[in-house]
Coordinates of N, CA and C in Angstrom, one line a residue:
M26 N -13.9 11.1 -3.0 CA -13.8 11.3 -1.4 C -15.2 10.2 -0.8
A27 N -16.5 11.4 -1.1 CA -17.5 11.3 -0.9 C -18.1 9.8 -1.4
E28 N -17.3 9.2 -2.3 CA -18.0 7.6 -2.7 C -16.9 6.8 -1.8
R29 N -15.7 7.2 -1.2 CA -15.0 6.2 -0.2 C -15.5 6.6 0.7
R30 N -16.0 7.7 1.6 CA -16.7 7.8 3.0 C -18.1 6.7 3.0
A31 N -19.2 6.7 1.6 CA -20.1 5.9 1.8 C -19.6 4.5 1.6
W32 N -18.7 4.2 0.8 CA -18.6 2.6 0.9 C -17.8 2.2 2.2
T33 N -16.9 3.3 3.0 CA -16.7 2.9 4.4 C -17.7 2.6 5.7
T34 N -18.9 3.6 5.4 CA -19.5 3.0 6.5 C -20.6 1.6 5.8
D35 N -20.7 1.5 4.7 CA -21.1 0.2 4.3 C -20.3 -1.2 5.0
L36 N -18.8 -0.7 4.6 CA -18.4 -1.8 5.1 C -18.4 -1.9 6.6
A37 N -18.2 -0.7 7.5 CA -18.7 -0.8 9.1 C -19.7 -1.8 9.5
A38 N -20.8 -1.7 8.1 CA -21.9 -2.3 8.6 C -22.3 -3.6 8.2
T39 N -21.0 -4.2 7.7 CA -21.0 -5.2 7.2 C -20.0 -6.5 8.1
P40 N -20.7 -7.8 8.5 CA -20.3 -8.4 9.4 C -18.9 -9.3 8.5
R41 N -18.1 -9.5 9.7 CA -16.7 -10.3 9.1 C -17.3 -11.5 8.1
A42 N -18.2 -12.2 8.6 CA -18.6 -13.7 7.4 C -19.0 -13.1 6.5
E43 N -19.7 -12.2 6.0 CA -20.1 -11.4 5.3 C -19.3 -10.7 4.4
L44 N -18.1 -10.2 4.8 CA -17.4 -9.0 4.2 C -16.9 -9.9 2.6
D45 N -16.4 -10.9 2.6 CA -15.4 -11.4 1.4 C -16.8 -11.2 0.3
S46 N -18.2 -11.7 0.6 CA -18.8 -11.8 -0.7 C -19.5 -10.2 -1.0
F47 N -19.7 -9.4 0.2 CA -19.9 -8.2 -0.4 C -18.8 -7.4 -1.1
L48 N -17.4 -8.0 -0.7 CA -16.6 -7.2 -1.7 C -16.5 -7.5 -3.2
L49 N -17.1 -8.8 -3.2 CA -17.1 -9.3 -4.5 C -17.9 -9.0 -5.1
E50 N -19.0 -8.8 -4.7 CA -20.7 -8.3 -5.3 C -20.0 -7.0 -6.0
H51 N -19.6 -5.9 -4.9 CA -19.5 -5.2 -5.6 C -17.7 -4.3 -6.3
S52 N -17.2 -5.2 -6.5 CA -15.6 -5.6 -7.3 C -15.6 -4.8 -8.5
G53 N -16.9 -4.9 -9.2 CA -16.7 -4.3 -10.5 C -16.1 -5.7 -11.7
L54 N -15.6 -6.5 -10.8 CA -15.0 -7.9 -12.0 C -16.1 -8.7 -12.0
P55 N -15.8 -9.5 -12.9 CA -15.0 -9.3 -13.9 C -15.7 -8.6 -14.9
G56 N -14.6 -7.2 -15.4 CA -15.1 -6.2 -15.9 C -13.7 -5.5 -16.3
P57 N -14.2 -4.4 -17.0 CA -12.7 -3.5 -17.7 C -12.7 -2.7 -16.4
R58 N -13.4 -2.6 -15.4 CA -12.8 -1.6 -14.5 C -13.3 -2.4 -12.9
A59 N -11.9 -2.4 -11.8 CA -12.5 -2.9 -10.9 C -12.7 -1.3 -10.2
N60 N -13.4 -1.7 -8.7 CA -13.9 -0.7 -8.2 C -13.0 -0.2 -7.1
L61 N -12.3 0.7 -7.7 CA -11.3 1.3 -6.8 C -11.5 2.0 -5.4
A62 N -12.7 2.6 -5.6 CA -13.1 3.4 -4.6 C -13.4 2.9 -3.6
L63 N -13.7 1.2 -3.6 CA -14.5 0.2 -2.8 C -12.9 -0.3 -2.2
V64 N -11.7 -0.4 -2.9 CA -10.4 -1.0 -2.4 C -9.6 -0.1 -1.4
D65 N -10.1 1.9 -2.0 CA -9.4 2.6 -1.0 C -9.8 2.6 0.2
A66 N -11.5 2.4 0.4 CA -12.1 2.5 1.5 C -11.7 1.2 2.0
A67 N -11.7 0.1 1.7 CA -11.6 -1.1 2.7 C -10.0 -1.2 3.1
A68 N -8.9 -0.2 2.5 CA -8.0 -0.2 2.4 C -7.3 1.0 3.9
R69 N -8.4 1.7 4.2 CA -7.9 2.8 4.6 C -9.3 2.6 6.3
S70 N -9.8 1.4 6.1 CA -11.2 1.4 7.0 C -11.0 -0.1 8.0
L71 N -10.5 -1.3 7.2 CA -11.0 -2.3 7.9 C -9.9 -3.0 8.7
P72 N -10.0 -3.5 9.7 CA -9.0 -3.9 10.7 C -7.7 -4.9 10.3
G73 N -6.9 -4.6 11.2 CA -5.6 -5.2 10.4 C -5.7 -6.4 10.1
P74 N -5.9 -7.5 11.1 CA -6.2 -8.9 10.8 C -7.0 -9.4 9.4
T75 N -8.1 -8.4 9.5 CA -8.9 -8.6 8.3 C -7.9 -8.5 7.1
L76 N -7.2 -7.4 6.9 CA -6.5 -6.8 5.8 C -5.6 -7.7 5.6
L77 N -5.1 -8.4 6.6 CA -4.2 -9.3 6.4 C -4.3 -10.8 5.4
D78 N -5.7 -11.6 6.4 CA -6.4 -12.5 5.6 C -6.7 -12.1 3.8
L79 N -7.5 -10.9 3.7 CA -7.6 -10.3 2.7 C -6.3 -10.8 1.1
A80 N -5.4 -10.0 2.1 CA -3.8 -9.7 1.4 C -3.5 -11.2 0.8
R81 N -3.8 -12.3 1.3 CA -3.4 -13.7 1.1 C -4.8 -14.5 0.6
S82 N -5.5 -13.8 0.2 CA -6.6 -14.2 -0.3 C -6.1 -15.1 -2.0
P83 N -6.7 -16.1 -2.3 CA -6.5 -16.1 -3.8 C -7.5 -15.7 -4.6
E84 N -8.6 -14.9 -4.4 CA -9.4 -14.3 -4.8 C -9.2 -12.6 -5.3
E85 N -8.7 -12.5 -6.6 CA -8.1 -11.2 -6.9 C -8.6 -10.0 -6.4
Y86 N -9.6 -9.7 -6.0 CA -10.3 -8.3 -6.0 C -10.0 -8.3 -4.3
L87 N -10.3 -9.6 -3.6 CA -9.8 -9.3 -2.1 C -8.2 -9.4 -1.7
R88 N -7.4 -9.9 -2.6 CA -6.1 -9.5 -2.6 C -5.5 -8.1 -2.8
M89 N -6.5 -7.9 -3.9 CA -6.2 -6.3 -4.0 C -6.4 -5.3 -2.8
C90 N -7.6 -5.6 -2.2 CA -8.5 -4.8 -0.7 C -7.3 -4.9 0.1
G91 N -6.9 -5.9 0.4 CA -5.9 -6.2 1.2 C -4.5 -6.0 1.3
T92 N -4.1 -5.8 0.2 CA -2.6 -5.4 -0.4 C -2.7 -3.8 -0.4
A93 N -3.6 -3.2 -0.7 CA -3.7 -1.9 -0.1 C -3.9 -1.5 0.4
G94 N -4.4 -2.1 1.7 CA -4.5 -2.0 3.3 C -2.9 -2.3 3.5
L95 N -2.3 -2.6 3.0 CA -0.5 -3.3 3.7 C -0.1 -1.8 4.3
G96 N -0.2 -0.8 3.4 CA 0.1 0.6 3.0 C 0.0 0.9 5.1
R97 N -1.4 1.2 5.0 CA -1.7 1.7 6.3 C -1.3 0.8 7.4
L98 N -1.0 -0.5 7.7 CA -0.4 -1.2 8.4 C 0.8 -1.0 8.9
L99 N 1.6 -0.6 7.8 CA 3.2 -0.3 8.2 C 3.3 1.0 9.0
A100 N 2.3 1.9 9.4 CA 2.7 2.8 9.9 C 2.8 2.3 11.3
G101 N 4.1 2.4 11.9 CA 3.9 2.0 13.4 C 3.5 0.4 13.9
G102 N 3.6 -0.3 12.9 CA 2.7 -1.3 13.5 C 4.0 -2.5 14.0
P103 N 3.4 -3.6 15.0 CA 4.6 -4.1 15.4 C 5.2 -5.0 14.7
A104 N 4.3 -5.4 13.6 CA 4.4 -6.3 12.8 C 5.5 -5.7 11.4
R105 N 5.8 -4.4 11.3 CA 6.1 -3.7 10.4 C 6.9 -4.9 9.3
T106 N 8.4 -5.3 9.8 CA 8.8 -6.2 8.9 C 8.1 -7.4 8.0
D107 N 7.3 -8.2 8.6 CA 6.5 -9.0 7.8 C 5.5 -8.2 7.2
V108 N 4.4 -7.0 7.1 CA 4.1 -6.5 6.7 C 4.9 -6.1 5.3
L109 N 5.9 -5.5 5.4 CA 6.6 -5.2 4.6 C 6.7 -6.2 3.2
T110 N 7.5 -7.2 3.7 CA 8.0 -8.4 3.2 C 6.8 -8.8 2.5
L111 N 5.3 -8.9 3.0 CA 4.4 -9.3 2.3 C 3.8 -8.4 1.2
L112 N 3.8 -6.9 1.4 CA 3.8 -6.3 0.5 C 5.0 -6.1 -0.8
R113 N 6.0 -6.4 -0.6 CA 7.2 -6.6 -1.5 C 6.7 -7.7 -2.5
E114 N 6.0 -8.9 -1.8 CA 5.7 -10.1 -2.6 C 4.6 -9.4 -3.4
R115 N 3.6 -8.6 -2.8 CA 2.6 -8.2 -4.0 C 2.7 -7.4 -4.4
A116 N 4.0 -6.7 -4.5 CA 4.6 -5.8 -5.7 C 5.0 -6.4 -7.2
A117 N 5.3 -7.8 -7.2 CA 5.4 -8.7 -8.1 C 4.6 -9.8 -8.3
D118 N 3.1 -9.8 -8.0 CA 2.3 -10.6 -7.9 C 2.2 -10.9 -9.6
P119 N 1.7 -11.8 -9.8 CA 1.3 -12.4 -11.3 C 0.1 -11.4 -11.7
L120 N -0.8 -11.1 -10.8 CA -1.9 -10.5 -11.3 C -1.6 -8.8 -11.3
W121 N -2.0 -8.3 -12.5 CA -1.6 -6.4 -12.5 C -2.5 -5.7 -11.4
R122 N -3.6 -6.1 -11.5 CA -4.6 -5.3 -10.6 C -3.8 -5.5 -9.1
V123 N -3.2 -6.8 -8.5 CA -2.9 -6.5 -7.4 C -1.6 -5.7 -7.5
R124 N -0.9 -5.9 -8.1 CA 0.4 -4.8 -8.5 C 0.5 -3.4 -8.1
E125 N -0.8 -2.8 -9.0 CA -1.5 -1.6 -9.0 C -1.6 -1.8 -7.2
A126 N -2.4 -2.1 -6.4 CA -3.0 -2.0 -5.2 C -1.4 -2.5 -4.4
A127 N -0.5 -3.0 -4.8 CA 0.6 -2.4 -4.2 C 1.2 -0.8 -4.4
A128 N 1.2 -0.4 -5.3 CA 1.8 1.0 -5.1 C 0.6 1.9 -4.9
M129 N -0.6 1.3 -4.6 CA -1.9 2.2 -3.7 C -1.1 2.3 -2.4
A130 N -0.6 1.0 -2.0 CA -0.4 0.7 -0.2 C 0.9 1.7 -0.3
L131 N 2.0 2.2 -1.3 CA 2.9 3.2 -0.7 C 2.2 4.5 -0.6
Q132 N 1.4 4.6 -1.6 CA 0.4 5.8 -1.4 C 0.4 6.2 -0.3
I133 N -0.6 5.1 0.1 CA -1.2 5.1 1.7 C 0.2 5.7 2.7
V134 N 1.1 5.0 2.5 CA 2.2 5.1 3.3 C 2.3 6.6 3.1
G135 N 2.8 7.3 2.0 CA 2.8 8.9 1.9 C 1.9 9.6 2.3
D136 N 0.6 9.0 2.0 CA -0.2 9.9 2.9 C 0.1 10.4 4.3
S137 N 0.5 9.9 5.0 CA 0.8 10.1 6.5 C 2.0 10.2 7.0
D138 N 2.9 9.5 6.1 CA 4.8 9.8 6.5 C 5.4 9.6 5.3
G139 N 5.7 10.8 4.6 CA 6.7 11.2 3.5 C 8.2 10.4 3.7
A140 N 8.3 10.8 4.6 CA 10.2 10.1 5.1 C 9.8 8.4 5.5
D141 N 8.8 7.9 5.2 CA 8.9 6.5 5.2 C 8.6 5.9 3.9
L142 N 7.8 6.5 3.0 CA 7.6 6.3 2.0 C 9.0 6.5 1.3
R143 N 9.8 7.6 1.3 CA 10.8 7.6 0.6 C 12.1 6.5 0.9
S144 N 11.7 6.0 2.3 CA 12.7 4.6 2.6 C 12.5 3.8 2.1
V145 N 11.2 3.3 1.8 CA 10.7 2.0 0.9 C 11.0 2.3 -0.2
V146 N 11.0 3.4 -1.0 CA 11.0 3.7 -2.5 C 12.7 3.4 -2.5
A147 N 13.3 4.3 -1.8 CA 14.9 4.0 -2.1 C 15.1 2.5 -1.8
D148 N 14.6 1.7 -0.9 CA 15.1 0.5 -1.0 C 14.8 -0.3 -2.2
W149 N 13.5 -0.3 -2.6 CA 12.8 -1.0 -3.5 C 13.3 -0.6 -5.1
V150 N 13.7 0.5 -5.1 CA 14.2 0.9 -6.9 C 15.6 0.2 -7.3
T151 N 16.1 -0.5 -6.3 CA 17.0 -1.1 -6.4 C 17.1 -2.8 -6.1
D152 N 15.7 -3.1 -6.4 CA 15.6 -4.5 -5.7 C 15.7 -5.1 -7.3
P153 N 16.3 -6.2 -7.5 CA 16.6 -7.3 -8.3 C 15.4 -7.5 -9.3
D154 N 14.2 -7.5 -8.9 CA 12.8 -7.7 -9.5 C 12.4 -6.5 -10.2
P155 N 12.2 -6.3 -11.6 CA 11.5 -5.0 -11.8 C 10.4 -4.8 -12.1
L156 N 9.6 -5.4 -11.3 CA 8.1 -5.5 -10.9 C 8.3 -4.4 -9.7
V157 N 9.3 -5.0 -8.5 CA 9.7 -4.1 -7.7 C 9.4 -2.7 -7.6
R158 N 10.8 -2.8 -8.5 CA 10.8 -1.1 -8.9 C 10.1 -0.7 -9.7
R159 N 9.2 -1.4 -9.8 CA 8.3 -0.7 -11.0 C 6.9 0.0 -9.7
A160 N 7.1 -0.9 -8.9 CA 5.9 -0.2 -7.7 C 6.2 0.6 -6.9
A161 N 7.8 0.8 -6.9 CA 8.2 2.0 -6.4 C 8.2 3.1 -7.2
V162 N 8.2 3.4 -8.3 CA 8.0 4.3 -9.4 C 7.0 4.9 -9.1
A163 N 5.8 3.8 -9.5 CA 4.6 4.1 -9.4 C 4.2 4.8 -8.3
G164 N 4.4 3.8 -7.3 CA 3.9 4.6 -5.5 C 4.3 5.5 -5.3
I165 N 5.5 6.2 -5.6 CA 5.8 7.9 -5.5 C 5.3 8.9 -6.7
C166 N 5.4 8.1 -7.8 CA 5.4 9.3 -9.0 C 3.7 9.5 -9.0
E167 N 3.1 10.1 -7.9 CA 1.6 10.5 -7.6 C 1.4 12.2 -7.2
P168 N 0.8 12.6 -8.0 CA 0.8 14.3 -7.9 C 0.7 14.9 -6.2
R169 N -0.6 14.1 -5.7 CA -0.7 14.5 -4.5 C 0.4 14.2 -3.3
L170 N 0.8 13.4 -3.9 CA 2.6 13.1 -2.6 C 3.8 14.3 -3.0
L171 N 3.9 14.7 -4.1 CA 4.7 15.4 -4.5 C 4.3 16.9 -4.3
T172 N 3.7 17.2 -3.7 CA 3.7 18.5 -3.0 C 5.2 18.8 -2.1
D173 N 5.3 18.0 -1.4 CA 6.4 18.1 -0.4 C 7.7 17.9 -1.4
P174 N 8.9 18.8 -1.1 CA 9.5 18.7 -1.8 C 10.9 17.9 -1.6
A175 N 10.7 17.3 -0.5 CA 11.8 16.1 -0.5 C 11.1 14.8 -1.1
T176 N 9.9 14.5 -1.2 CA 9.6 13.7 -1.9 C 9.4 13.8 -3.2
A177 N 9.1 15.0 -3.8 CA 9.0 15.2 -4.9 C 10.9 14.9 -5.7
R178 N 11.6 15.3 -4.7 CA 13.1 15.3 -5.5 C 13.1 13.5 -5.5
A179 N 12.6 12.8 -4.4 CA 12.8 11.3 -4.3 C 12.3 10.8 -5.5
A180 N 11.2 11.3 -5.9 CA 10.3 10.6 -7.0 C 11.6 10.6 -8.2
L181 N 12.3 12.2 -8.9 CA 13.1 12.1 -9.3 C 14.4 10.7 -9.3
E182 N 14.6 11.0 -8.3 CA 15.6 10.1 -7.6 C 15.1 8.3 -8.3
A183 N 13.8 8.1 -7.7 CA 13.7 7.0 -8.2 C 13.6 6.9 -9.8
C184 N 13.1 7.6 -10.5 CA 12.9 7.9 -12.1 C 14.5 7.5 -12.5
R185 N 15.4 8.2 -11.9 CA 16.8 7.8 -12.6 C 17.3 6.3 -12.2
A186 N 17.3 5.7 -11.1 CA 17.6 4.9 -10.5 C 16.9 3.4 -11.6
A187 N 15.6 4.0 -11.9 CA 15.1 2.7 -12.4 C 15.1 2.7 -13.9
T188 N 15.4 4.0 -14.3 CA 15.8 4.2 -16.1 C 17.3 3.2 -16.2
D189 N 18.3 3.5 -15.3 CA 19.4 3.3 -15.0 C 19.5 1.4 -15.2
S190 N 18.5 1.2 -14.3 CA 18.2 -0.2 -14.0 C 18.1 -0.7 -15.4
I191 N 17.2 0.0 -16.6 CA 16.9 -0.8 -17.7 C 18.4 -0.8 -18.1
R192 N 18.8 0.6 -18.8 CA 20.4 0.7 -19.3 C 21.2 -0.5 -19.1
T193 N 21.1 -0.9 -18.1 CA 22.4 -1.8 -17.6 C 21.9 -3.1 -18.4
V194 N 20.7 -3.3 -19.0 CA 20.3 -4.8 -19.1 C 20.9 -4.6 -20.4
R195 N 21.5 -5.9 -21.0 CA 21.9 -6.0 -22.4 C 20.9 -5.8 -23.2
R196 N 20.6 -5.3 -24.5 CA 19.7 -4.8 -24.9 C 18.7 -6.1 -25.5
D197 N 19.5 -7.6 -26.0 CA 18.9 -8.2 -26.8 C 18.2 -9.2 -25.6
L198 N 18.2 -8.8 -24.1 CA 17.4 -9.3 -23.4 C 16.5 -8.4 -22.5
R199 N 16.1 -7.3 -23.0 CA 15.2 -6.6 -22.5 C 13.7 -6.8 -23.1
T200 N 13.4 -7.9 -23.6 CA 11.9 -8.1 -24.4 C 11.5 -9.0 -23.0
D201 N 12.1 -8.9 -21.8 CA 11.6 -9.7 -20.6 C 10.3 -8.3 -20.3
P202 N 8.8 -9.4 -20.1 CA 7.6 -8.7 -20.0 C 7.9 -7.9 -18.4
D203 N 8.7 -8.5 -17.6 CA 8.7 -7.7 -16.2 C 9.4 -6.4 -16.3
L204 N 10.2 -6.2 -17.3 CA 11.1 -5.4 -17.4 C 10.6 -4.6 -18.5
R205 N 9.8 -4.5 -19.4 CA 8.3 -3.7 -20.2 C 7.9 -3.2 -19.0
T206 N 7.3 -3.6 -18.3 CA 6.1 -3.2 -17.3 C 7.1 -2.1 -16.7
L207 N 8.1 -2.3 -16.4 CA 8.9 -1.2 -15.8 C 8.8 0.1 -16.9
R208 N 9.5 -0.5 -17.7 CA 9.3 0.8 -18.9 C 8.2 1.2 -19.0
Q209 N 7.1 0.7 -18.7 CA 5.6 1.3 -19.3 C 5.6 2.7 -18.1
A210 N 5.9 2.1 -16.8 CA 5.6 2.9 -15.8 C 6.2 3.9 -15.8
L211 N 7.5 3.8 -16.2 CA 8.7 5.3 -16.3 C 8.3 5.9 -17.5
G212 N 7.1 5.2 -19.1 CA 6.9 5.9 -19.7 C 5.9 7.1 -19.4
Y213 N 5.4 7.0 -18.1 CA 4.5 8.4 -18.0 C 5.2 9.2 -16.1
A214 N 5.6 8.3 -15.8 CA 6.3 8.8 -14.0 C 7.1 9.7 -14.3
W215 N 7.9 9.8 -15.2 CA 8.9 11.3 -15.6 C 8.2 12.3 -15.4
S216 N 7.1 12.2 -16.4 CA 6.3 13.6 -16.3 C 5.7 14.0 -15.2
V217 N 5.1 13.1 -14.1 CA 4.7 13.5 -13.2 C 5.6 13.9 -12.1
A218 N 7.1 13.6 -11.9 CA 8.1 14.3 -11.3 C 8.6 15.3 -11.6
I219 N 8.9 15.4 -12.6 CA 9.8 16.7 -13.4 C 8.5 18.0 -13.2
A220 N 7.0 17.6 -13.0 CA 6.1 18.6 -13.5 C 6.5 19.1 -11.8
A221 N 6.3 17.9 -10.9 CA 6.9 18.5 -9.4 C 7.6 18.9 -9.1
A222 N 8.9 19.2 -9.8 CA 10.4 19.5 -9.3 C 10.7 19.9 -10.9
P223 N 10.6 21.1 -11.9 CA 10.8 21.1 -12.7 C 12.4 21.7 -13.0
E224 N 12.5 22.6 -11.9 CA 14.1 22.9 -11.8 C 14.7 22.3 -11.9
E225 N 15.1 21.1 -11.3 CA 15.7 19.9 -11.4 C 15.5 19.2 -12.1
G226 N 14.0 18.7 -12.4 CA 13.6 17.9 -13.5 C 14.1 18.3 -15.1
L227 N 13.7 19.3 -15.3 CA 14.1 19.7 -16.6 C 15.5 19.4 -17.2
L228 N 16.7 19.3 -16.5 CA 17.9 18.9 -16.2 C 18.0 17.1 -16.9
D229 N 17.2 16.8 -15.8 CA 17.1 15.1 -16.0 C 16.5 15.2 -17.6
L230 N 15.8 15.9 -17.9 CA 14.7 15.7 -19.2 C 15.5 15.9 -20.3
D231 N 16.6 17.2 -20.3 CA 17.7 16.9 -21.1 C 18.6 15.9 -21.4
A232 N 19.2 15.5 -20.3 CA 19.7 14.7 -20.1 C 19.1 13.4 -20.8
L233 N 18.0 12.8 -20.8 CA 17.4 11.6 -21.4 C 17.6 12.1 -22.9
G234 N 17.4 13.5 -23.5 CA 17.0 13.4 -24.7 C 18.7 13.6 -25.2
T235 N 19.9 13.2 -24.8 CA 21.0 13.2 -25.2 C 21.5 11.3 -25.5
D236 N 20.6 10.7 -24.6 CA 21.0 9.1 -24.4 C 20.7 8.7 -26.0
D237 N 21.4 7.8 -26.4 CA 21.0 7.0 -27.3 C 20.5 5.8 -27.2
D238 N 20.3 5.1 -25.8 CA 19.6 4.1 -25.6 C 17.8 3.8 -26.2
P239 N 17.9 3.4 -27.4 CA 16.4 2.9 -27.4 C 14.9 3.1 -26.3
D240 N 15.6 2.3 -25.4 CA 14.6 2.0 -24.6 C 14.1 3.6 -23.7
V241 N 15.2 4.0 -23.6 CA 15.7 5.1 -22.8 C 14.7 6.4 -23.7
A242 N 14.9 6.6 -25.2 CA 14.2 7.0 -26.0 C 12.9 7.3 -26.2
W243 N 12.3 5.8 -26.1 CA 11.0 5.5 -26.0 C 10.5 6.1 -24.8
I244 N 10.9 6.0 -23.3 CA 10.5 6.4 -22.4 C 10.2 8.2 -22.8
L245 N 11.4 8.9 -23.2 CA 11.2 10.1 -23.2 C 10.3 10.5 -24.3
R246 N 9.8 9.6 -25.6 CA 8.5 9.9 -26.3 C 7.6 10.2 -25.5
S247 N 7.4 9.1 -24.5 CA 6.3 8.7 -24.1 C 6.1 9.5 -23.1
N248 N 6.7 10.2 -22.6 CA 6.6 11.4 -21.3 C 6.6 12.9 -22.1
L249 N 7.1 12.6 -23.2 CA 6.8 14.1 -23.8 C 5.5 14.3 -24.5
S250 N 4.7 13.1 -24.5 CA 3.2 13.1 -24.9 C 2.3 13.6 -23.9
K251 N 2.8 13.7 -22.6 CA 2.1 13.6 -21.8 C 1.9 15.4 -21.3
A252 N 0.0 15.7 -21.3 CA -0.3 17.1 -21.0 C 0.9 17.7 -19.9
R253 N 0.8 17.0 -18.7 CA 1.5 18.0 -17.6 C 2.9 18.3 -18.1
L254 N 3.7 17.9 -18.9 CA 5.2 18.0 -19.1 C 5.0 18.8 -20.3
C255 N 4.3 19.1 -20.9 CA 4.0 20.1 -22.0 C 3.8 21.2 -21.5
K256 N 3.0 21.4 -20.5 CA 2.6 22.9 -19.5 C 4.2 23.1 -19.1
V257 N 4.8 22.1 -18.5 CA 6.5 22.8 -17.7 C 7.2 23.3 -19.0
L258 N 7.0 22.4 -20.0 CA 7.9 22.6 -21.5 C 7.5 24.1 -22.2
D259 N 6.2 24.5 -22.3 CA 6.0 26.0 -22.4 C 6.2 27.0 -21.7
R260 N 6.2 26.8 -20.0 CA 6.4 27.9 -19.4 C 7.9 27.9 -19.5
R261 N 8.6 26.9 -19.5 CA 10.2 27.1 -19.8 C 10.9 28.1 -21.3
S262 N 9.9 27.8 -22.2 CA 10.2 28.7 -23.3 C 9.6 30.3 -23.6

């Protein structure tokens, strides 16, 4: 939080003409870790028109900053439909960091309006594109958002729907990279959702354990390796 405040102060002092250069200079890219604190500060503080410009930038880091900020613009904005359309496009972006920023945008929505987040996630988790479904799952399965019981239940519902969407694909077609990306997200998301709503979530866990689908079995194994789920299971026993 302190780091975000410091970046917010720096951003406020940076003229628009110098902003792109400032963001790129402090992006942490190229490198293994992008500066996510700066992404968060930009998303939460930059003016709407600037965020829209950045979200359409060909530069990866600038597009990250703008994409994350679309979550803030969704709240009561006059161009909500256009913003949501752009965010959905970024959820399926070729660049994985931009896709992560789309999930961050959903979490920013959830910080201010849980019902709005639940509505978007319920829509996206049925999208034909597995990357959009992945953004829905990754966006809502964030511990800070799941202290709200309604959002915790919605996270379980999103995991169920996304897992079902994998089951319906013929097994010989499941090598699709985007479907694998969705599976990877479900490999941790279930544990987050179950830890937040264990009474209902453990019933889902039991059901996953009786499923003979190989991808569901992989999802289950991956979640069972997560410490948060091990703690829930320890309390159960």
